[in-house]
């Protein structure tokens, strides 16, 4: 990867994005030394313009950003780093430094929670209950929730429609996990169909 540090006075902007939810978490800057350290250790290190030194995100909070991929833009002067964060990214304790009304990608986060429940079953978890009942029961729940969503759309309140749609999406996510599929697979298929 050939990063053009000279074009921007030795520092390049770095966009940090959650690799699972795709939410933009923060913006920082790297010089060559910070980039090299990040690439070597797979933990994000920036060059702090205010401290005038290298700064590893999480060095005081332990909320490290584990590198999953690094991509450069078409002009070779901006980086996009997808990470797995250890905790909140913002120093305020928020998940992101950008104050959004809600986590726009919570469905992707929910998919990760469901996957974790499959890999690390919790006896009292509803996902675990569904998982142990098997594919037929999970598929049946998706069908029931689909019918309830249709009924809510035709004859009930907006709140009912929101609640039933939420139930449908949740159970569909469980069904996808049960079948070993992901939202990424569905998104790629929809994108291909759109073309």
CSV table of N, CA, C and O in Angstrom, one decimal, residues 4 10 16 18 28 49 52-53 58 60 69 94 100 110 117 122-123 127 129 140 153 157 161:
chain,number,residue,atom,x,y,z
A,4,UNK,N,0.3,8.3,0.3
A,4,UNK,CA,1.0,9.6,0.0
A,4,UNK,C,0.9,10.6,1.2
A,4,UNK,O,0.1,11.4,1.3
A,10,UNK,N,2.5,15.1,5.8
A,10,UNK,CA,3.0,14.1,6.7
A,10,UNK,C,1.9,13.3,7.4
A,10,UNK,O,2.2,12.3,8.1
A,16,UNK,N,-12.3,5.5,11.0
A,16,UNK,CA,-12.4,4.2,11.7
A,16,UNK,C,-13.9,3.8,11.7
A,16,UNK,O,-14.8,4.5,12.0
A,18,UNK,N,-16.6,0.4,12.4
A,18,UNK,CA,-16.9,-0.9,13.0
A,18,UNK,C,-17.0,-1.9,11.9
A,18,UNK,O,-17.9,-1.8,11.0
A,28,UNK,N,-9.3,10.0,12.8
A,28,UNK,CA,-8.0,10.4,13.4
A,28,UNK,C,-7.0,10.6,12.3
A,28,UNK,O,-7.3,10.6,11.1
A,49,UNK,N,-2.2,15.2,17.2
A,49,UNK,CA,-1.8,16.5,16.8
A,49,UNK,C,-1.7,17.4,18.0
A,49,UNK,O,-0.8,18.3,18.1
A,52,UNK,N,1.3,15.8,20.1
A,52,UNK,CA,2.5,15.8,19.2
A,52,UNK,C,3.3,14.5,19.5
A,52,UNK,O,4.5,14.5,19.6
A,53,UNK,N,2.6,13.4,19.5
A,53,UNK,CA,3.2,12.1,19.7
A,53,UNK,C,2.3,11.0,19.2
A,53,UNK,O,1.1,11.2,18.9
A,58,UNK,N,-7.0,3.6,23.2
A,58,UNK,CA,-7.2,2.6,24.2
A,58,UNK,C,-6.1,2.5,25.2
A,58,UNK,O,-6.2,1.8,26.2
A,60,UNK,N,-5.2,4.4,27.6
A,60,UNK,CA,-5.6,4.6,29.0
A,60,UNK,C,-7.0,4.0,29.3
A,60,UNK,O,-7.2,3.6,30.5
A,69,UNK,N,-9.3,-4.7,8.7
A,69,UNK,CA,-8.8,-4.4,7.3
A,69,UNK,C,-8.4,-3.0,7.2
A,69,UNK,O,-8.9,-2.1,8.0
A,94,UNK,N,-19.5,7.1,24.6
A,94,UNK,CA,-20.4,6.7,23.6
A,94,UNK,C,-19.7,5.7,22.6
A,94,UNK,O,-18.5,5.7,22.5
A,100,UNK,N,-25.1,10.3,16.6
A,100,UNK,CA,-26.3,10.0,15.8
A,100,UNK,C,-27.5,9.7,16.7
A,100,UNK,O,-27.3,9.3,17.8
A,110,UNK,N,-27.3,-6.7,16.1
A,110,UNK,CA,-28.2,-7.8,16.6
A,110,UNK,C,-27.8,-9.1,15.9
A,110,UNK,O,-27.8,-10.1,16.6
A,117,UNK,N,-24.8,-15.7,20.8
A,117,UNK,CA,-25.7,-16.6,21.6
A,117,UNK,C,-25.6,-18.1,21.0
A,117,UNK,O,-25.7,-19.0,21.8
A,122,UNK,N,-26.5,-19.2,26.3
A,122,UNK,CA,-26.9,-18.7,27.7
A,122,UNK,C,-28.3,-19.4,27.9
A,122,UNK,O,-29.2,-19.1,27.1
A,123,UNK,N,-28.4,-20.2,28.9
A,123,UNK,CA,-29.6,-21.0,29.1
A,123,UNK,C,-30.9,-20.2,29.1
A,123,UNK,O,-31.9,-20.6,28.5
A,127,UNK,N,-32.9,-16.7,22.3
A,127,UNK,CA,-32.2,-17.2,21.1
A,127,UNK,C,-31.8,-18.7,21.4
A,127,UNK,O,-32.0,-19.6,20.6
A,129,UNK,N,-33.3,-20.7,23.4
A,129,UNK,CA,-34.5,-21.5,23.4
A,129,UNK,C,-34.9,-21.9,22.0
A,129,UNK,O,-35.3,-23.0,21.7
A,140,UNK,N,-41.1,-21.9,11.6
A,140,UNK,CA,-42.5,-21.7,11.9
A,140,UNK,C,-42.7,-20.3,12.6
A,140,UNK,O,-43.7,-19.6,12.2
A,153,UNK,N,-50.4,-4.6,9.5
A,153,UNK,CA,-50.4,-3.6,8.4
A,153,UNK,C,-51.8,-3.3,7.9
A,153,UNK,O,-52.1,-2.2,7.5
A,157,UNK,N,-52.7,-0.7,14.6
A,157,UNK,CA,-52.0,0.6,14.7
A,157,UNK,C,-50.6,0.6,14.2
A,157,UNK,O,-50.0,-0.5,13.9
A,161,UNK,N,-47.7,-2.4,14.0
A,161,UNK,CA,-47.0,-2.7,12.8
A,161,UNK,C,-45.5,-2.7,13.1
A,161,UNK,O,-44.7,-3.5,12.7
